[in-house]
PDB file of C-alpha atoms in Angstrom:
ATOM      1  CA  MET W  17     104.153 106.149  84.429  1.00 69.00           C
ATOM      2  CA  THR W  18     106.070 105.942  87.645  1.00 84.00           C
ATOM      3  CA  THR W  19     108.548 102.932  87.814  1.00 92.00           C
ATOM      4  CA  TYR W  20     109.227 101.440  91.211  1.00 94.00           C
ATOM      5  CA  SER W  21     112.514  99.697  92.111  1.00 96.00           C
ATOM      6  CA  ILE W  22     112.745  96.519  93.911  1.00 96.00           C
ATOM      7  CA  VAL W  23     115.758  94.658  95.506  1.00 97.00           C
ATOM      8  CA  ILE W  24     115.163  90.841  96.015  1.00 97.00           C
ATOM      9  CA  ALA W  25     116.877  88.945  98.919  1.00 97.00           C
ATOM     10  CA  ASP W  26     116.406  85.089  98.863  1.00 95.00           C
ATOM     11  CA  ASP W  27     119.195  82.607  99.144  1.00 94.00           C
ATOM     12  CA  HIS W  28     117.182  80.060  96.747  1.00 93.00           C
ATOM     13  CA  THR W  29     118.697  80.886  93.348  1.00 94.00           C
ATOM     14  CA  LEU W  30     115.663  79.430  91.249  1.00 93.00           C
ATOM     15  CA  LEU W  31     112.922  81.282  93.402  1.00 92.00           C
ATOM     16  CA  ARG W  32     114.995  84.436  93.251  1.00 93.00           C
ATOM     17  CA  ASP W  33     115.204  84.378  89.489  1.00 94.00           C
ATOM     18  CA  ALA W  34     111.745  83.413  89.231  1.00 93.00           C
ATOM     19  CA  LEU W  35     110.782  86.458  91.389  1.00 93.00           C
ATOM     20  CA  ALA W  36     112.861  88.706  89.305  1.00 94.00           C
ATOM     21  CA  GLU W  37     111.407  87.485  85.991  1.00 94.00           C
ATOM     22  CA  LEU W  38     107.767  87.943  87.471  1.00 93.00           C
ATOM     23  CA  ILE W  39     108.358  91.443  88.753  1.00 93.00           C
ATOM     24  CA  ARG W  40     110.202  92.575  85.583  1.00 92.00           C
ATOM     25  CA  GLY W  41     107.188  91.278  83.543  1.00 91.00           C
ATOM     26  CA  VAL W  42     104.711  93.578  85.390  1.00 88.00           C
ATOM     27  CA  GLY W  43     104.483  97.146  84.294  1.00 86.00           C
ATOM     28  CA  GLY W  44     105.704  99.788  86.753  1.00 91.00           C
ATOM     29  CA  PHE W  45     108.601  97.713  88.273  1.00 94.00           C
ATOM     30  CA  ASP W  46     112.212  97.200  87.829  1.00 94.00           C
ATOM     31  CA  VAL W  47     114.355  94.779  89.628  1.00 96.00           C
ATOM     32  CA  ALA W  48     117.514  96.922  90.781  1.00 97.00           C
ATOM     33  CA  ALA W  49     119.353  93.961  92.401  1.00 97.00           C
ATOM     34  CA  ALA W  50     118.839  90.373  93.482  1.00 96.00           C
ATOM     35  CA  VAL W  51     120.972  88.895  96.428  1.00 96.00           C
ATOM     36  CA  GLY W  52     121.086  85.739  98.348  1.00 95.00           C
ATOM     37  CA  ASP W  53     122.150  86.742 101.948  1.00 96.00           C
ATOM     38  CA  ALA W  54     121.259  89.488 104.666  1.00 95.00           C
ATOM     39  CA  PRO W  55     124.550  91.444 104.238  1.00 96.00           C
ATOM     40  CA  GLY W  56     123.771  91.606 100.436  1.00 96.00           C
ATOM     41  CA  ALA W  57     120.298  92.853 101.128  1.00 96.00           C
ATOM     42  CA  VAL W  58     121.745  95.749 103.403  1.00 97.00           C
ATOM     43  CA  ALA W  59     124.411  96.722 100.804  1.00 97.00           C
ATOM     44  CA  MET W  60     122.027  96.772  97.887  1.00 97.00           C
ATOM     45  CA  ALA W  61     119.650  98.916  99.790  1.00 97.00           C
ATOM     46  CA  ALA W  62     122.430 101.315 100.596  1.00 97.00           C
ATOM     47  CA  GLU W  63     123.587 101.341  96.967  1.00 97.00           C
ATOM     48  CA  HIS W  64     120.236 101.375  95.052  1.00 97.00           C
ATOM     49  CA  ARG W  65     117.902 103.004  97.543  1.00 97.00           C
ATOM     50  CA  PRO W  66     114.998 100.771  96.245  1.00 97.00           C
ATOM     51  CA  ASP W  67     111.302 101.623  96.744  1.00 95.00           C
ATOM     52  CA  VAL W  68     110.885  97.915  98.298  1.00 95.00           C
ATOM     53  CA  LEU W  69     113.176  95.388  99.601  1.00 96.00           C
ATOM     54  CA  LEU W  70     111.520  91.809  99.181  1.00 96.00           C
ATOM     55  CA  MET W  71     113.329  89.866 101.876  1.00 95.00           C
ATOM     56  CA  ASP W  72     113.301  86.107 102.747  1.00 93.00           C
ATOM     57  CA  ILE W  73     113.750  85.284 106.521  1.00 90.00           C
ATOM     58  CA  GLU W  74     115.853  82.177 106.382  1.00 89.00           C
ATOM     59  CA  MET W  75     118.916  82.989 104.496  1.00 92.00           C
ATOM     60  CA  PRO W  76     122.727  83.259 105.440  1.00 93.00           C
ATOM     61  CA  GLY W  77     123.385  86.250 107.745  1.00 94.00           C
ATOM     62  CA  ASN W  78     119.754  86.709 108.745  1.00 91.00           C
ATOM     63  CA  GLU W  79     119.869  84.776 112.063  1.00 91.00           C
ATOM     64  CA  ASP W  80     118.211  88.016 113.596  1.00 92.00           C
ATOM     65  CA  PRO W  81     115.590  89.214 111.080  1.00 92.00           C
ATOM     66  CA  GLY W  82     114.848  92.341 113.164  1.00 92.00           C
ATOM     67  CA  ARG W  83     118.390  93.376 113.184  1.00 94.00           C
ATOM     68  CA  THR W  84     118.474  93.028 109.398  1.00 95.00           C
ATOM     69  CA  VAL W  85     115.221  95.150 109.041  1.00 94.00           C
ATOM     70  CA  ARG W  86     116.727  97.943 111.315  1.00 94.00           C
ATOM     71  CA  ALA W  87     120.060  97.899 109.209  1.00 96.00           C
ATOM     72  CA  VAL W  88     118.093  98.271 105.973  1.00 96.00           C
ATOM     73  CA  GLN W  89     116.074 101.112 107.416  1.00 95.00           C
ATOM     74  CA  ALA W  90     119.230 102.850 108.583  1.00 96.00           C
ATOM     75  CA  ALA W  91     121.006 102.375 105.194  1.00 96.00           C
ATOM     76  CA  SER W  92     118.003 103.389 103.184  1.00 96.00           C
ATOM     77  CA  PRO W  93     115.255 105.042 105.428  1.00 94.00           C
ATOM     78  CA  ASP W  94     112.600 105.504 102.566  1.00 93.00           C
ATOM     79  CA  THR W  95     112.712 101.674 101.533  1.00 95.00           C
ATOM     80  CA  LYS W  96     109.588  99.788 102.375  1.00 94.00           C
ATOM     81  CA  ILE W  97     110.473  96.212 103.693  1.00 94.00           C
ATOM     82  CA  MET W  98     108.348  93.275 102.659  1.00 93.00           C
ATOM     83  CA  VAL W  99     109.050  89.833 104.055  1.00 92.00           C
ATOM     84  CA  LEU W 100     108.409  86.785 101.934  1.00 89.00           C
ATOM     85  CA  THR W 101     108.767  83.473 103.830  1.00 87.00           C
ATOM     86  CA  MET W 102     107.851  79.983 104.521  1.00 86.00           C
ATOM     87  CA  HIS W 103     107.604  80.682 108.229  1.00 79.00           C
ATOM     88  CA  ASP W 104     103.899  80.810 109.268  1.00 73.00           C
ATOM     89  CA  ASP W 105     104.496  81.456 113.141  1.00 73.00           C
ATOM     90  CA  PRO W 106     102.394  84.535 114.026  1.00 75.00           C
ATOM     91  CA  ARG W 107     104.966  85.257 116.750  1.00 79.00           C
ATOM     92  CA  LEU W 108     107.575  86.015 114.153  1.00 82.00           C
ATOM     93  CA  LEU W 109     105.167  88.388 112.372  1.00 81.00           C
ATOM     94  CA  GLN W 110     104.323  89.957 115.694  1.00 81.00           C
ATOM     95  CA  SER W 111     107.920  90.628 116.376  1.00 84.00           C
ATOM     96  CA  LEU W 112     108.448  92.303 112.973  1.00 86.00           C
ATOM     97  CA  LEU W 113     105.286  94.540 112.789  1.00 83.00           C
ATOM     98  CA  PRO W 114     106.566  96.960 115.383  1.00 84.00           C
ATOM     99  CA  LEU W 115     109.564  97.446 113.274  1.00 88.00           C
ATOM    100  CA  GLY W 116     107.555  99.007 110.536  1.00 86.00           C
ATOM    101  CA  ILE W 117     107.547  96.362 107.814  1.00 89.00           C
ATOM    102  CA  ARG W 118     105.152  96.938 104.890  1.00 86.00           C
ATOM    103  CA  GLY W 119     104.267  93.161 104.134  1.00 86.00           C
ATOM    104  CA  TYR W 120     104.569  89.744 105.474  1.00 87.00           C
ATOM    105  CA  LEU W 121     103.651  87.151 102.796  1.00 87.00           C
ATOM    106  CA  HIS W 122     103.832  83.336 103.048  1.00 85.00           C
ATOM    107  CA  LYS W 123     105.547  81.708 100.015  1.00 85.00           C
ATOM    108  CA  THR W 124     102.158  80.033  99.261  1.00 84.00           C
ATOM    109  CA  ALA W 125     100.839  83.314  98.393  1.00 83.00           C
ATOM    110  CA  THR W 126      99.695  83.766  94.675  1.00 85.00           C
ATOM    111  CA  HIS W 127     101.473  85.869  92.093  1.00 87.00           C
ATOM    112  CA  HIS W 128      98.488  88.286  92.051  1.00 87.00           C
ATOM    113  CA  SER W 129      98.696  88.797  95.727  1.00 85.00           C
ATOM    114  CA  LEU W 130     102.462  89.366  95.521  1.00 87.00           C
ATOM    115  CA  VAL W 131     101.981  92.109  92.937  1.00 88.00           C
ATOM    116  CA  ALA W 132      99.230  93.691  94.742  1.00 86.00           C
ATOM    117  CA  ALA W 133     101.242  93.921  97.834  1.00 85.00           C
ATOM    118  CA  LEU W 134     104.075  95.401  96.028  1.00 88.00           C
ATOM    119  CA  ARG W 135     101.751  97.987  94.509  1.00 86.00           C
ATOM    120  CA  ASP W 136     100.255  98.826  97.861  1.00 83.00           C
ATOM    121  CA  ALA W 137     103.633  99.182  99.443  1.00 84.00           C
ATOM    122  CA  CYS W 138     104.992 101.429  96.687  1.00 84.00           C
ATOM    123  CA  SER W 139     101.993 103.632  96.457  1.00 77.00           C
ATOM    124  CA  GLN W 140     100.939 104.269  99.922  1.00 68.00           C
ATOM    125  CA  ASP W 141     101.630 103.857 103.548  1.00 64.00           C
ATOM    126  CA  GLY W 142      99.869 100.332 104.021  1.00 65.00           C
ATOM    127  CA  LEU W 143     100.493  96.896 105.325  1.00 71.00           C
ATOM    128  CA  THR W 144      99.534  93.597 103.626  1.00 73.00           C
ATOM    129  CA  VAL W 145      99.835  90.301 105.571  1.00 76.00           C
ATOM    130  CA  SER W 146      99.175  86.770 104.390  1.00 70.00           C
ATOM    131  CA  LEU W 147      99.458  83.570 106.376  1.00 64.00           C
ATOM    132  CA  PRO W 148      98.254  80.223 105.635  1.00 61.00           C
ATOM    133  CA  PRO W 149      95.540  78.705 107.968  1.00 54.00           C
ATOM    134  CA  ARG W 150      96.912  76.997 111.068  1.00 54.00           C
ATOM    135  CA  PRO W 151      95.485  73.644 112.697  1.00 51.00           C
ATOM    136  CA  LYS W 152      93.875  74.526 115.936  1.00 50.00           C
ATOM    137  CA  ALA W 153      96.317  72.325 117.778  1.00 48.00           C
ATOM    138  CA  GLU W 154      99.065  74.471 116.561  1.00 50.00           C
ATOM    139  CA  VAL W 155      97.610  77.861 117.486  1.00 50.00           C
ATOM    140  CA  PRO W 156      99.992  79.528 120.064  1.00 52.00           C
ATOM    141  CA  PRO W 157      98.661  80.916 123.402  1.00 52.00           C
ATOM    142  CA  GLU W 158      96.912  84.110 123.261  1.00 52.00           C
ATOM    143  CA  PRO W 159      99.174  86.940 123.845  1.00 50.00           C
ATOM    144  CA  GLU W 160      98.974  88.742 127.177  1.00 49.00           C
ATOM    145  CA  PRO W 161      96.359  91.817 127.060  1.00 48.00           C
ATOM    146  CA  ALA W 162      97.883  95.167 126.641  1.00 46.00           C
ATOM    147  CA  ARG W 163      98.566  97.151 129.881  1.00 46.00           C
ATOM    148  CA  HIS W 164      95.949  99.529 128.961  1.00 52.00           C
ATOM    149  CA  THR W 165      92.979  97.371 127.566  1.00 77.00           C
ATOM    150  CA  LEU W 166      90.780  99.091 124.811  1.00 84.00           C
ATOM    151  CA  SER W 167      87.110  99.440 125.531  1.00 86.00           C
ATOM    152  CA  PRO W 168      84.703  97.499 123.311  1.00 87.00           C
ATOM    153  CA  ARG W 169      83.844 100.645 121.200  1.00 90.00           C
ATOM    154  CA  GLU W 170      87.692 101.381 120.759  1.00 91.00           C
ATOM    155  CA  VAL W 171      88.303  97.634 119.584  1.00 89.00           C
ATOM    156  CA  GLU W 172      85.337  98.358 117.110  1.00 90.00           C
ATOM    157  CA  VAL W 173      86.982 101.576 115.803  1.00 92.00           C
ATOM    158  CA  VAL W 174      90.368 100.115 115.426  1.00 88.00           C
ATOM    159  CA  THR W 175      89.094  96.921 113.750  1.00 88.00           C
ATOM    160  CA  LEU W 176      87.324  99.307 111.164  1.00 87.00           C
ATOM    161  CA  VAL W 177      90.560 101.215 110.773  1.00 85.00           C
ATOM    162  CA  ALA W 178      92.329  97.919 110.045  1.00 82.00           C
ATOM    163  CA  ALA W 179      89.640  97.280 107.452  1.00 79.00           C
ATOM    164  CA  GLY W 180      90.542 100.386 105.678  1.00 78.00           C
ATOM    165  CA  LEU W 181      87.602 102.575 106.549  1.00 83.00           C
ATOM    166  CA  SER W 182      88.069 106.403 106.813  1.00 88.00           C
ATOM    167  CA  ASN W 183      86.818 108.314 109.952  1.00 91.00           C
ATOM    168  CA  ARG W 184      83.732 109.062 108.119  1.00 91.00           C
ATOM    169  CA  GLY W 185      83.157 105.544 107.019  1.00 89.00           C
ATOM    170  CA  ALA W 186      83.708 104.314 110.531  1.00 90.00           C
ATOM    171  CA  ALA W 187      81.417 106.900 111.840  1.00 92.00           C
ATOM    172  CA  THR W 188      78.591 105.748 109.378  1.00 92.00           C
ATOM    173  CA  GLN W 189      79.177 102.148 110.215  1.00 90.00           C
ATOM    174  CA  LEU W 190      78.837 102.782 114.034  1.00 92.00           C
ATOM    175  CA  GLY W 191      76.208 105.487 113.823  1.00 92.00           C
ATOM    176  CA  LEU W 192      78.692 107.883 115.336  1.00 91.00           C
ATOM    177  CA  THR W 193      79.768 111.373 114.403  1.00 93.00           C
ATOM    178  CA  GLU W 194      83.312 111.877 112.879  1.00 92.00           C
ATOM    179  CA  GLY W 195      84.288 113.856 115.890  1.00 92.00           C
ATOM    180  CA  THR W 196      83.601 110.966 118.117  1.00 93.00           C
ATOM    181  CA  ILE W 197      85.623 108.567 115.933  1.00 93.00           C
ATOM    182  CA  LYS W 198      88.575 111.035 116.238  1.00 92.00           C
ATOM    183  CA  ARG W 199      88.256 111.003 119.955  1.00 92.00           C
ATOM    184  CA  HIS W 200      88.296 107.360 120.024  1.00 93.00           C
ATOM    185  CA  LEU W 201      91.298 107.322 117.932  1.00 93.00           C
ATOM    186  CA  ARG W 202      93.136 109.699 120.280  1.00 90.00           C
ATOM    187  CA  ASN W 203      92.336 107.589 123.254  1.00 90.00           C
ATOM    188  CA  ILE W 204      93.590 104.405 121.298  1.00 90.00           C
ATOM    189  CA  PHE W 205      96.646 106.110 120.258  1.00 89.00           C
ATOM    190  CA  ALA W 206      97.368 107.124 123.939  1.00 86.00           C
ATOM    191  CA  LYS W 207      96.626 103.696 125.172  1.00 86.00           C
ATOM    192  CA  LEU W 208      98.674 101.880 122.656  1.00 87.00           C
ATOM    193  CA  GLY W 209     101.568 104.354 122.429  1.00 84.00           C
ATOM    194  CA  ALA W 210     100.841 104.615 118.721  1.00 83.00           C
ATOM    195  CA  VAL W 211     101.994 107.360 116.334  1.00 82.00           C
ATOM    196  CA  SER W 212      99.716 106.641 113.453  1.00 82.00           C
ATOM    197  CA  ARG W 213      96.718 104.826 112.242  1.00 82.00           C
ATOM    198  CA  VAL W 214      98.987 101.979 110.908  1.00 79.00           C
ATOM    199  CA  ASP W 215     100.899 101.853 113.963  1.00 79.00           C
ATOM    200  CA  ALA W 216      97.892 101.538 116.144  1.00 84.00           C
ATOM    201  CA  VAL W 217      96.685  98.748 114.044  1.00 82.00           C
ATOM    202  CA  ASN W 218     100.082  96.959 114.163  1.00 82.00           C
ATOM    203  CA  LYS W 219     100.023  97.406 117.960  1.00 84.00           C
ATOM    204  CA  ALA W 220      96.556  96.113 118.385  1.00 84.00           C
ATOM    205  CA  VAL W 221      97.340  92.854 116.448  1.00 84.00           C
ATOM    206  CA  VAL W 222     100.565  92.365 118.441  1.00 82.00           C
ATOM    207  CA  ALA W 223      98.753  92.822 121.633  1.00 81.00           C
ATOM    208  CA  GLY W 224      95.924  90.275 120.660  1.00 81.00           C
ATOM    209  CA  LEU W 225      93.307  93.070 120.996  1.00 84.00           C
ATOM    210  CA  ILE W 226      91.929  92.548 117.243  1.00 85.00           C
ATOM    211  CA  ALA W 227      91.846  89.325 115.178  1.00 75.00           C
ATOM    212  CA  PRO W 228      95.173  88.136 113.984  1.00 56.00           C
ATOM    213  CA  PRO W 229      95.812  87.968 110.116  1.00 43.00           C
ATOM    214  CA  SER W 230      93.891  85.129 108.234  1.00 46.00           C
ATOM    215  CA  ALA W 231      94.980  83.177 105.214  1.00 36.00           C
ATOM    216  CA  ALA W 232      93.565  85.921 102.944  1.00 39.00           C
ATOM    217  CA  PRO W 233      95.817  88.907 102.358  1.00 43.00           C
ATOM    218  CA  ARG W 234      94.618  91.898 104.267  1.00 46.00           C
ATOM    219  CA  ARG W 235      95.722  95.459 103.213  1.00 47.00           C
ATOM    220  CA  LEU W 236      95.799  97.892 105.966  1.00 47.00           C
ATOM    221  CA  ARG W 237      95.929 101.597 104.750  1.00 48.00           C
ATOM    222  CA  PRO W 238      95.541 104.926 106.418  1.00 46.00           C
ATOM    223  CA  PRO W 239      92.585 106.470 104.273  1.00 45.00           C
ATOM    224  CA  LEU W 240      92.076 109.902 103.600  1.00 46.00           C
ATOM    225  CA  GLY W 241      89.779 111.566 106.258  1.00 47.00           C
TER     226      GLY W 241
END
């Protein structure tokens, strides 16, 4: 059985140790290192080249999370980055999605959700997002629309892609041919400047073109077909 290596970066010692114990207790994972600051996360990523870096946002040296993400990607390009945080501001999520993170989980997520997200990040090019519900009064203003707005049909297509449907599944759902779905996807990629299905979903979320993440984890994956 394949064993995936994990590096944990969180400045709370008790939580860091608990996460390490949890992950080590699950078959198929090994914790290569556990550190308490952003420079340590970058250094351990460079040294161990882990499959996943599980990273807190609010820790020493991480004043600019985007810079840390880019530094890890430069040090270990194949490492998938998952954010585990108490921050529930969708704007922070929207700033990190375009950088290619593979997970954004609130610390209220269950152990099962965390393990499932780790498995998805290790085994396929997917994205798992989990945020707690926000009171209506705290919902930030709607993002500005994308420069090139998607048509209603294109929004339907990218929404189905976000739900994990293949081209064939989306075609069946909408009563279209696979060729038509592929044409819509080409148009979506061009309008959003996307290079993949996951990138298109990320950019559609950031632009406010499809529904923002809900409290339940959503796994976005590029299916076969």
